């Protein structure tokens, strides 16, 4: 591979990363009234900040009430209900004359 081909290959690898590198990191801002944290971007965007467990980063939100935990519980309940329904249908199908 000659020098210009290597240079082109390197440029093709670096160029797609350029727009990502141009974005500035968001800044964490905490509202004095509510105590909730928000992410502010230099471009003017704002979004609520979440903790690792999926809850909002606010003092009045308990750490154990995460969206992930609630979602897991809901999925488990749904799977139990689905399993009961499949068993009911299996019994109904097997008891046909």
Short mmCIF file of the N, C-alpha and C atoms (twelve columns), coordinates in Angstrom:
data_MODEL
# 
_entry.id   MODEL 
# 
loop_
_atom_site.group_PDB 
_atom_site.id 
_atom_site.type_symbol 
_atom_site.label_atom_id 
_atom_site.label_alt_id 
_atom_site.label_comp_id 
_atom_site.label_asym_id 
_atom_site.label_seq_id 
_atom_site.Cartn_x 
_atom_site.Cartn_y 
_atom_site.Cartn_z 
_atom_site.pdbx_PDB_model_num 
ATOM 1   N N  . UNK A 1  0.852   -1.167  0.000  1 
ATOM 2   C CA . UNK A 1  0.000   0.000   0.000  1 
ATOM 3   C C  . UNK A 1  0.901   1.234   0.000  1 
ATOM 4   N N  . UNK A 2  0.680   2.146   -0.933 1 
ATOM 5   C CA . UNK A 2  1.539   3.318   -1.014 1 
ATOM 6   C C  . UNK A 2  1.129   4.379   0.021  1 
ATOM 7   N N  . UNK A 3  1.907   5.415   0.077  1 
ATOM 8   C CA . UNK A 3  1.719   6.438   1.107  1 
ATOM 9   C C  . UNK A 3  0.377   7.153   0.976  1 
ATOM 10  N N  . UNK A 4  -0.050  7.493   -0.219 1 
ATOM 11  C CA . UNK A 4  -1.323  8.217   -0.392 1 
ATOM 12  C C  . UNK A 4  -2.517  7.322   -0.042 1 
ATOM 13  N N  . UNK A 5  -2.406  6.041   -0.333 1 
ATOM 14  C CA . UNK A 5  -3.495  5.126   0.028  1 
ATOM 15  C C  . UNK A 5  -3.606  5.007   1.541  1 
ATOM 16  N N  . UNK A 6  -2.459  4.970   2.232  1 
ATOM 17  C CA . UNK A 6  -2.482  4.912   3.698  1 
ATOM 18  C C  . UNK A 6  -3.069  6.194   4.280  1 
ATOM 19  N N  . UNK A 7  -2.713  7.328   3.686  1 
ATOM 20  C CA . UNK A 7  -3.234  8.602   4.163  1 
ATOM 21  C C  . UNK A 7  -4.752  8.661   3.983  1 
ATOM 22  N N  . UNK A 8  -5.246  8.211   2.841  1 
ATOM 23  C CA . UNK A 8  -6.696  8.199   2.588  1 
ATOM 24  C C  . UNK A 8  -7.412  7.262   3.561  1 
ATOM 25  N N  . UNK A 9  -6.821  6.103   3.817  1 
ATOM 26  C CA . UNK A 9  -7.425  5.158   4.751  1 
ATOM 27  C C  . UNK A 9  -7.489  5.754   6.153  1 
ATOM 28  N N  . UNK A 10 -6.428  6.443   6.558  1 
ATOM 29  C CA . UNK A 10 -6.417  7.074   7.880  1 
ATOM 30  C C  . UNK A 10 -7.455  8.189   7.952  1 
ATOM 31  N N  . UNK A 11 -7.578  8.966   6.888  1 
ATOM 32  C CA . UNK A 11 -8.560  10.047  6.862  1 
ATOM 33  C C  . UNK A 11 -9.977  9.499   6.940  1 
ATOM 34  N N  . UNK A 12 -10.231 8.391   6.272  1 
ATOM 35  C CA . UNK A 12 -11.562 7.792   6.315  1 
ATOM 36  C C  . UNK A 12 -11.915 7.280   7.714  1 
ATOM 37  N N  . UNK A 13 -10.912 6.893   8.475  1 
ATOM 38  C CA . UNK A 13 -11.153 6.442   9.841  1 
ATOM 39  C C  . UNK A 13 -11.370 7.605   10.797 1 
ATOM 40  N N  . UNK A 14 -10.717 8.722   10.564 1 
ATOM 41  C CA . UNK A 14 -10.779 9.860   11.470 1 
ATOM 42  C C  . UNK A 14 -11.972 10.765  11.175 1 
ATOM 43  N N  . UNK A 15 -12.338 10.965  9.946  1 
ATOM 44  C CA . UNK A 15 -13.381 11.911  9.574  1 
ATOM 45  C C  . UNK A 15 -14.743 11.614  10.209 1 
ATOM 46  N N  . UNK A 16 -15.215 10.375  10.283 1 
ATOM 47  C CA . UNK A 16 -16.510 10.160  10.911 1 
ATOM 48  C C  . UNK A 16 -16.556 10.554  12.388 1 
ATOM 49  N N  . UNK A 17 -15.428 10.577  13.066 1 
ATOM 50  C CA . UNK A 17 -15.387 10.933  14.480 1 
ATOM 51  C C  . UNK A 17 -15.365 12.442  14.697 1 
ATOM 52  N N  . UNK A 18 -15.140 13.216  13.672 1 
ATOM 53  C CA . UNK A 18 -15.007 14.661  13.829 1 
ATOM 54  C C  . UNK A 18 -16.271 15.337  14.359 1 
ATOM 55  N N  . UNK A 19 -17.488 15.052  13.862 1 
ATOM 56  C CA . UNK A 19 -18.662 15.729  14.416 1 
ATOM 57  C C  . UNK A 19 -18.857 15.424  15.898 1 
ATOM 58  N N  . UNK A 20 -18.560 14.222  16.331 1 
ATOM 59  C CA . UNK A 20 -18.708 13.865  17.736 1 
ATOM 60  C C  . UNK A 20 -17.710 14.635  18.581 1 
ATOM 61  N N  . UNK A 21 -16.518 14.780  18.098 1 
ATOM 62  C CA . UNK A 21 -15.496 15.505  18.835 1 
ATOM 63  C C  . UNK A 21 -15.827 16.984  18.935 1 
ATOM 64  N N  . UNK A 22 -16.603 17.510  18.002 1 
ATOM 65  C CA . UNK A 22 -16.938 18.926  17.995 1 
ATOM 66  C C  . UNK A 22 -17.979 19.284  19.047 1 
ATOM 67  N N  . UNK A 23 -18.749 18.305  19.535 1 
ATOM 68  C CA . UNK A 23 -19.773 18.580  20.538 1 
ATOM 69  C C  . UNK A 23 -19.133 18.771  21.907 1 
ATOM 70  N N  . UNK A 24 -19.554 19.805  22.587 1 
ATOM 71  C CA . UNK A 24 -19.076 20.034  23.942 1 
ATOM 72  C C  . UNK A 24 -19.879 19.183  24.909 1 
ATOM 73  N N  . UNK A 25 -19.252 18.811  26.003 1 
ATOM 74  C CA . UNK A 25 -19.919 17.991  27.011 1 
ATOM 75  C C  . UNK A 25 -20.960 18.841  27.740 1 
ATOM 76  N N  . UNK A 26 -22.091 18.212  28.131 1 
ATOM 77  C CA . UNK A 26 -23.096 18.971  28.891 1 
ATOM 78  C C  . UNK A 26 -22.599 19.299  30.298 1 
ATOM 79  N N  . UNK A 27 -23.184 20.344  30.858 1 
ATOM 80  C CA . UNK A 27 -22.836 20.804  32.203 1 
ATOM 81  C C  . UNK A 27 -24.004 20.459  33.122 1 
ATOM 82  N N  . UNK A 28 -23.702 19.991  34.325 1 
ATOM 83  C CA . UNK A 28 -24.748 19.683  35.300 1 
ATOM 84  C C  . UNK A 28 -25.150 20.966  36.018 1 
ATOM 85  N N  . UNK A 29 -26.445 21.232  36.048 1 
ATOM 86  C CA . UNK A 29 -26.987 22.398  36.740 1 
ATOM 87  C C  . UNK A 29 -28.044 21.919  37.716 1 
ATOM 88  N N  . UNK A 30 -28.016 22.398  38.954 1 
ATOM 89  C CA . UNK A 30 -28.986 21.994  39.956 1 
ATOM 90  C C  . UNK A 30 -29.892 23.180  40.273 1 
ATOM 91  N N  . UNK A 31 -31.206 22.954  40.140 1 
ATOM 92  C CA . UNK A 31 -32.204 23.986  40.424 1 
ATOM 93  C C  . UNK A 31 -32.222 24.261  41.923 1 
ATOM 94  N N  . UNK A 32 -32.091 25.518  42.313 1 
ATOM 95  C CA . UNK A 32 -32.054 25.872  43.727 1 
ATOM 96  C C  . UNK A 32 -33.399 25.633  44.415 1 
ATOM 97  N N  . UNK A 33 -34.490 25.796  43.689 1 
ATOM 98  C CA . UNK A 33 -35.818 25.636  44.300 1 
ATOM 99  C C  . UNK A 33 -36.167 24.175  44.555 1 
ATOM 100 N N  . UNK A 34 -35.948 23.325  43.589 1 
ATOM 101 C CA . UNK A 34 -36.345 21.917  43.708 1 
ATOM 102 C C  . UNK A 34 -35.193 21.005  44.105 1 
ATOM 103 N N  . UNK A 35 -33.961 21.406  43.828 1 
ATOM 104 C CA . UNK A 35 -32.804 20.561  44.105 1 
ATOM 105 C C  . UNK A 35 -32.545 19.539  43.013 1 
ATOM 106 N N  . UNK A 36 -33.365 19.510  41.964 1 
ATOM 107 C CA . UNK A 36 -33.211 18.554  40.868 1 
ATOM 108 C C  . UNK A 36 -32.054 18.971  39.962 1 
ATOM 109 N N  . UNK A 37 -31.376 17.983  39.418 1 
ATOM 110 C CA . UNK A 37 -30.244 18.242  38.529 1 
ATOM 111 C C  . UNK A 37 -30.687 18.134  37.073 1 
ATOM 112 N N  . UNK A 38 -30.094 18.973  36.235 1 
ATOM 113 C CA . UNK A 38 -30.381 18.994  34.801 1 
ATOM 114 C C  . UNK A 38 -29.066 19.025  34.044 1 
ATOM 115 N N  . UNK A 39 -29.084 18.530  32.814 1 
ATOM 116 C CA . UNK A 39 -27.930 18.609  31.933 1 
ATOM 117 C C  . UNK A 39 -28.163 19.736  30.941 1 
ATOM 118 N N  . UNK A 40 -27.248 20.683  30.895 1 
ATOM 119 C CA . UNK A 40 -27.325 21.818  29.972 1 
ATOM 120 C C  . UNK A 40 -26.242 21.665  28.925 1 
ATOM 121 N N  . UNK A 41 -26.631 21.783  27.661 1 
ATOM 122 C CA . UNK A 41 -25.653 21.724  26.578 1 
ATOM 123 C C  . UNK A 41 -25.293 23.132  26.146 1 
ATOM 124 N N  . UNK A 42 -24.088 23.335  25.637 1 
ATOM 125 C CA . UNK A 42 -23.708 24.660  25.139 1 
ATOM 126 C C  . UNK A 42 -24.603 25.129  23.993 1 
ATOM 127 N N  . UNK A 43 -25.253 24.180  23.297 1 
ATOM 128 C CA . UNK A 43 -26.132 24.544  22.194 1 
ATOM 129 C C  . UNK A 43 -27.497 25.024  22.682 1 
ATOM 130 N N  . UNK A 44 -27.769 24.957  24.002 1 
ATOM 131 C CA . UNK A 44 -29.022 25.462  24.555 1 
ATOM 132 C C  . UNK A 44 -30.007 24.387  24.971 1 
ATOM 133 N N  . UNK A 45 -29.648 23.126  24.856 1 
ATOM 134 C CA . UNK A 45 -30.557 22.057  25.251 1 
ATOM 135 C C  . UNK A 45 -30.533 21.827  26.752 1 
ATOM 136 N N  . UNK A 46 -31.659 21.326  27.270 1 
ATOM 137 C CA . UNK A 46 -31.755 21.001  28.680 1 
ATOM 138 C C  . UNK A 46 -32.555 19.705  28.823 1 
ATOM 139 N N  . UNK A 47 -32.120 18.844  29.732 1 
ATOM 140 C CA . UNK A 47 -32.823 17.591  29.980 1 
ATOM 141 C C  . UNK A 47 -32.616 17.212  31.434 1 
ATOM 142 N N  . UNK A 48 -33.600 16.545  32.044 1 
ATOM 143 C CA . UNK A 48 -33.412 16.110  33.431 1 
ATOM 144 C C  . UNK A 48 -32.285 15.090  33.526 1 
ATOM 145 N N  . UNK A 49 -31.542 15.147  34.603 1 
ATOM 146 C CA . UNK A 49 -30.456 14.194  34.828 1 
ATOM 147 C C  . UNK A 49 -31.009 13.000  35.596 1 
ATOM 148 N N  . UNK A 50 -30.617 11.803  35.186 1 
ATOM 149 C CA . UNK A 50 -31.067 10.580  35.838 1 
ATOM 150 C C  . UNK A 50 -29.900 9.909   36.553 1 
ATOM 151 N N  . UNK A 51 -30.221 9.201   37.631 1 
ATOM 152 C CA . UNK A 51 -29.224 8.405   38.343 1 
ATOM 153 C C  . UNK A 51 -29.019 7.096   37.596 1 
ATOM 154 N N  . UNK A 52 -28.064 6.295   38.049 1 
ATOM 155 C CA . UNK A 52 -27.791 5.016   37.399 1 
ATOM 156 C C  . UNK A 52 -28.973 4.063   37.469 1 
ATOM 157 N N  . UNK A 53 -29.791 4.184   38.519 1 
ATOM 158 C CA . UNK A 53 -30.934 3.277   38.663 1 
ATOM 159 C C  . UNK A 53 -32.152 3.741   37.878 1 
ATOM 160 N N  . UNK A 54 -32.050 4.848   37.172 1 
ATOM 161 C CA . UNK A 54 -33.130 5.321   36.318 1 
ATOM 162 C C  . UNK A 54 -34.017 6.371   36.949 1 
ATOM 163 N N  . UNK A 55 -33.816 6.695   38.218 1 
ATOM 164 C CA . UNK A 55 -34.636 7.705   38.871 1 
ATOM 165 C C  . UNK A 55 -34.101 9.090   38.548 1 
ATOM 166 N N  . UNK A 56 -34.961 10.073  38.703 1 
ATOM 167 C CA . UNK A 56 -34.533 11.455  38.504 1 
ATOM 168 C C  . UNK A 56 -33.560 11.845  39.610 1 
ATOM 169 N N  . UNK A 57 -32.603 12.678  39.278 1 
ATOM 170 C CA . UNK A 57 -31.620 13.144  40.248 1 
ATOM 171 C C  . UNK A 57 -32.208 14.322  41.017 1 
ATOM 172 N N  . UNK A 58 -33.150 13.992  41.912 1 
ATOM 173 C CA . UNK A 58 -33.816 14.971  42.762 1 
ATOM 174 C C  . UNK A 58 -33.765 14.475  44.203 1 
ATOM 175 N N  . UNK A 59 -33.686 15.390  45.171 1 
ATOM 176 C CA . UNK A 59 -33.590 14.950  46.559 1 
ATOM 177 C C  . UNK A 59 -34.846 14.238  47.067 1 
ATOM 178 N N  . UNK A 60 -36.029 14.565  46.535 1 
ATOM 179 C CA . UNK A 60 -37.254 13.950  47.042 1 
ATOM 180 C C  . UNK A 60 -37.565 12.598  46.393 1 
ATOM 181 N N  . UNK A 61 -36.730 12.151  45.461 1 
ATOM 182 C CA . UNK A 61 -36.920 10.848  44.819 1 
ATOM 183 C C  . UNK A 61 -36.029 9.843   45.527 1 
ATOM 184 N N  . UNK A 62 -36.645 8.824   46.129 1 
ATOM 185 C CA . UNK A 62 -35.877 7.814   46.848 1 
ATOM 186 C C  . UNK A 62 -35.038 7.002   45.867 1 
ATOM 187 N N  . UNK A 63 -33.861 6.610   46.306 1 
ATOM 188 C CA . UNK A 63 -32.951 5.878   45.420 1 
ATOM 189 C C  . UNK A 63 -33.471 4.487   45.103 1 
ATOM 190 N N  . UNK A 64 -34.296 3.891   45.950 1 
ATOM 191 C CA . UNK A 64 -34.789 2.533   45.721 1 
ATOM 192 C C  . UNK A 64 -36.012 2.457   44.839 1 
ATOM 193 N N  . UNK A 65 -36.500 3.564   44.334 1 
ATOM 194 C CA . UNK A 65 -37.713 3.547   43.513 1 
ATOM 195 C C  . UNK A 65 -37.374 3.696   42.048 1 
ATOM 196 N N  . UNK A 66 -36.407 2.944   41.593 1 
ATOM 197 C CA . UNK A 66 -35.912 3.078   40.225 1 
ATOM 198 C C  . UNK A 66 -36.877 2.544   39.186 1 
ATOM 199 N N  . UNK A 67 -36.799 3.145   38.005 1 
ATOM 200 C CA . UNK A 67 -37.608 2.693   36.879 1 
ATOM 201 C C  . UNK A 67 -37.243 1.270   36.503 1 
ATOM 202 N N  . UNK A 68 -35.979 0.938   36.608 1 
ATOM 203 C CA . UNK A 68 -35.522 -0.394  36.213 1 
ATOM 204 C C  . UNK A 68 -36.134 -1.453  37.124 1 
ATOM 205 N N  . UNK A 69 -36.157 -1.183  38.436 1 
ATOM 206 C CA . UNK A 69 -36.752 -2.138  39.377 1 
ATOM 207 C C  . UNK A 69 -38.237 -2.307  39.108 1 
ATOM 208 N N  . UNK A 70 -38.937 -1.198  38.909 1 
ATOM 209 C CA . UNK A 70 -40.372 -1.270  38.628 1 
ATOM 210 C C  . UNK A 70 -40.640 -1.992  37.317 1 
ATOM 211 N N  . UNK A 71 -39.820 -1.731  36.316 1 
ATOM 212 C CA . UNK A 71 -39.994 -2.376  35.029 1 
ATOM 213 C C  . UNK A 71 -39.767 -3.882  35.159 1 
ATOM 214 N N  . UNK A 72 -38.756 -4.275  35.916 1 
ATOM 215 C CA . UNK A 72 -38.491 -5.692  36.131 1 
ATOM 216 C C  . UNK A 72 -39.660 -6.383  36.822 1 
ATOM 217 N N  . UNK A 73 -40.232 -5.720  37.816 1 
ATOM 218 C CA . UNK A 73 -41.399 -6.271  38.511 1 
ATOM 219 C C  . UNK A 73 -42.578 -6.410  37.558 1 
ATOM 220 N N  . UNK A 74 -42.808 -5.401  36.739 1 
ATOM 221 C CA . UNK A 74 -43.915 -5.440  35.781 1 
ATOM 222 C C  . UNK A 74 -43.723 -6.551  34.751 1 
ATOM 223 N N  . UNK A 75 -42.507 -6.721  34.280 1 
ATOM 224 C CA . UNK A 75 -42.229 -7.786  33.309 1 
ATOM 225 C C  . UNK A 75 -42.445 -9.146  33.947 1 
ATOM 226 N N  . UNK A 76 -42.010 -9.318  35.194 1 
ATOM 227 C CA . UNK A 76 -42.207 -10.594 35.889 1 
ATOM 228 C C  . UNK A 76 -43.697 -10.891 36.060 1 
ATOM 229 N N  . UNK A 77 -44.475 -9.882  36.427 1 
ATOM 230 C CA . UNK A 77 -45.935 -10.076 36.554 1 
ATOM 231 C C  . UNK A 77 -46.553 -10.444 35.221 1 
ATOM 232 N N  . UNK A 78 -46.118 -9.775  34.152 1 
ATOM 233 C CA . UNK A 78 -46.646 -10.072 32.826 1 
ATOM 234 C C  . UNK A 78 -46.298 -11.480 32.379 1 
ATOM 235 N N  . UNK A 79 -45.068 -11.916 32.657 1 
ATOM 236 C CA . UNK A 79 -44.671 -13.279 32.299 1 
ATOM 237 C C  . UNK A 79 -45.457 -14.314 33.089 1 
ATOM 238 N N  . UNK A 80 -45.715 -14.047 34.377 1 
ATOM 239 C CA . UNK A 80 -46.532 -14.963 35.180 1 
ATOM 240 C C  . UNK A 80 -47.941 -15.070 34.608 1 
ATOM 241 N N  . UNK A 81 -48.532 -13.938 34.251 1 
ATOM 242 C CA . UNK A 81 -49.876 -13.947 33.679 1 
ATOM 243 C C  . UNK A 81 -49.893 -14.691 32.346 1 
ATOM 244 N N  . UNK A 82 -48.867 -14.500 31.540 1 
ATOM 245 C CA . UNK A 82 -48.783 -15.190 30.254 1 
ATOM 246 C C  . UNK A 82 -48.642 -16.694 30.459 1 
ATOM 247 N N  . UNK A 83 -47.845 -17.094 31.432 1 
ATOM 248 C CA . UNK A 83 -47.674 -18.519 31.718 1 
ATOM 249 C C  . UNK A 83 -48.983 -19.140 32.194 1 
ATOM 250 N N  . UNK A 84 -49.720 -18.442 33.045 1 
ATOM 251 C CA . UNK A 84 -51.025 -18.951 33.500 1 
ATOM 252 C C  . UNK A 84 -51.984 -19.107 32.330 1 
ATOM 253 N N  . UNK A 85 -51.976 -18.149 31.428 1 
ATOM 254 C CA . UNK A 85 -52.876 -18.205 30.267 1 
ATOM 255 C C  . UNK A 85 -52.505 -19.359 29.344 1 
ATOM 256 N N  . UNK A 86 -51.219 -19.593 29.125 1 
ATOM 257 C CA . UNK A 86 -50.782 -20.707 28.288 1 
ATOM 258 C C  . UNK A 86 -51.203 -22.035 28.917 1 
ATOM 259 N N  . UNK A 87 -51.043 -22.164 30.230 1 
ATOM 260 C CA . UNK A 87 -51.467 -23.385 30.924 1 
ATOM 261 C C  . UNK A 87 -52.974 -23.587 30.796 1 
ATOM 262 N N  . UNK A 88 -53.733 -22.511 30.928 1 
ATOM 263 C CA . UNK A 88 -55.191 -22.603 30.793 1 
ATOM 264 C C  . UNK A 88 -55.569 -23.055 29.390 1 
ATOM 265 N N  . UNK A 89 -54.928 -22.489 28.395 1 
ATOM 266 C CA . UNK A 89 -55.226 -22.880 27.013 1 
ATOM 267 C C  . UNK A 89 -54.788 -24.316 26.730 1 
ATOM 268 N N  . UNK A 90 -53.670 -24.751 27.305 1 
ATOM 269 C CA . UNK A 90 -53.195 -26.118 27.126 1 
ATOM 270 C C  . UNK A 90 -54.206 -27.111 27.719 1 
ATOM 271 N N  . UNK A 91 -54.696 -26.824 28.918 1 
ATOM 272 C CA . UNK A 91 -55.692 -27.693 29.544 1 
ATOM 273 C C  . UNK A 91 -56.980 -27.717 28.717 1 
ATOM 274 N N  . UNK A 92 -57.380 -26.575 28.235 1 
ATOM 275 C CA . UNK A 92 -58.602 -26.485 27.421 1 
ATOM 276 C C  . UNK A 92 -58.444 -27.295 26.132 1 
ATOM 277 N N  . UNK A 93 -57.271 -27.207 25.510 1 
ATOM 278 C CA . UNK A 93 -57.008 -27.924 24.265 1 
ATOM 279 C C  . UNK A 93 -56.926 -29.434 24.516 1 
ATOM 280 N N  . UNK A 94 -56.280 -29.842 25.598 1 
ATOM 281 C CA . UNK A 94 -56.137 -31.278 25.896 1 
ATOM 282 C C  . UNK A 94 -57.435 -31.916 26.352 1 
ATOM 283 N N  . UNK A 95 -58.375 -31.166 26.873 1 
ATOM 284 C CA . UNK A 95 -59.650 -31.705 27.343 1 
ATOM 285 C C  . UNK A 95 -60.739 -31.684 26.274 1 
ATOM 286 N N  . UNK A 96 -60.398 -31.385 25.056 1 
ATOM 287 C CA . UNK A 96 -61.393 -31.389 23.961 1 
ATOM 288 C C  . UNK A 96 -61.776 -32.816 23.612 1 
ATOM 289 N N  . UNK A 97 -63.042 -33.046 23.292 1 
ATOM 290 C CA . UNK A 97 -63.473 -34.399 22.916 1 
ATOM 291 C C  . UNK A 97 -62.989 -34.826 21.547 1 
# 
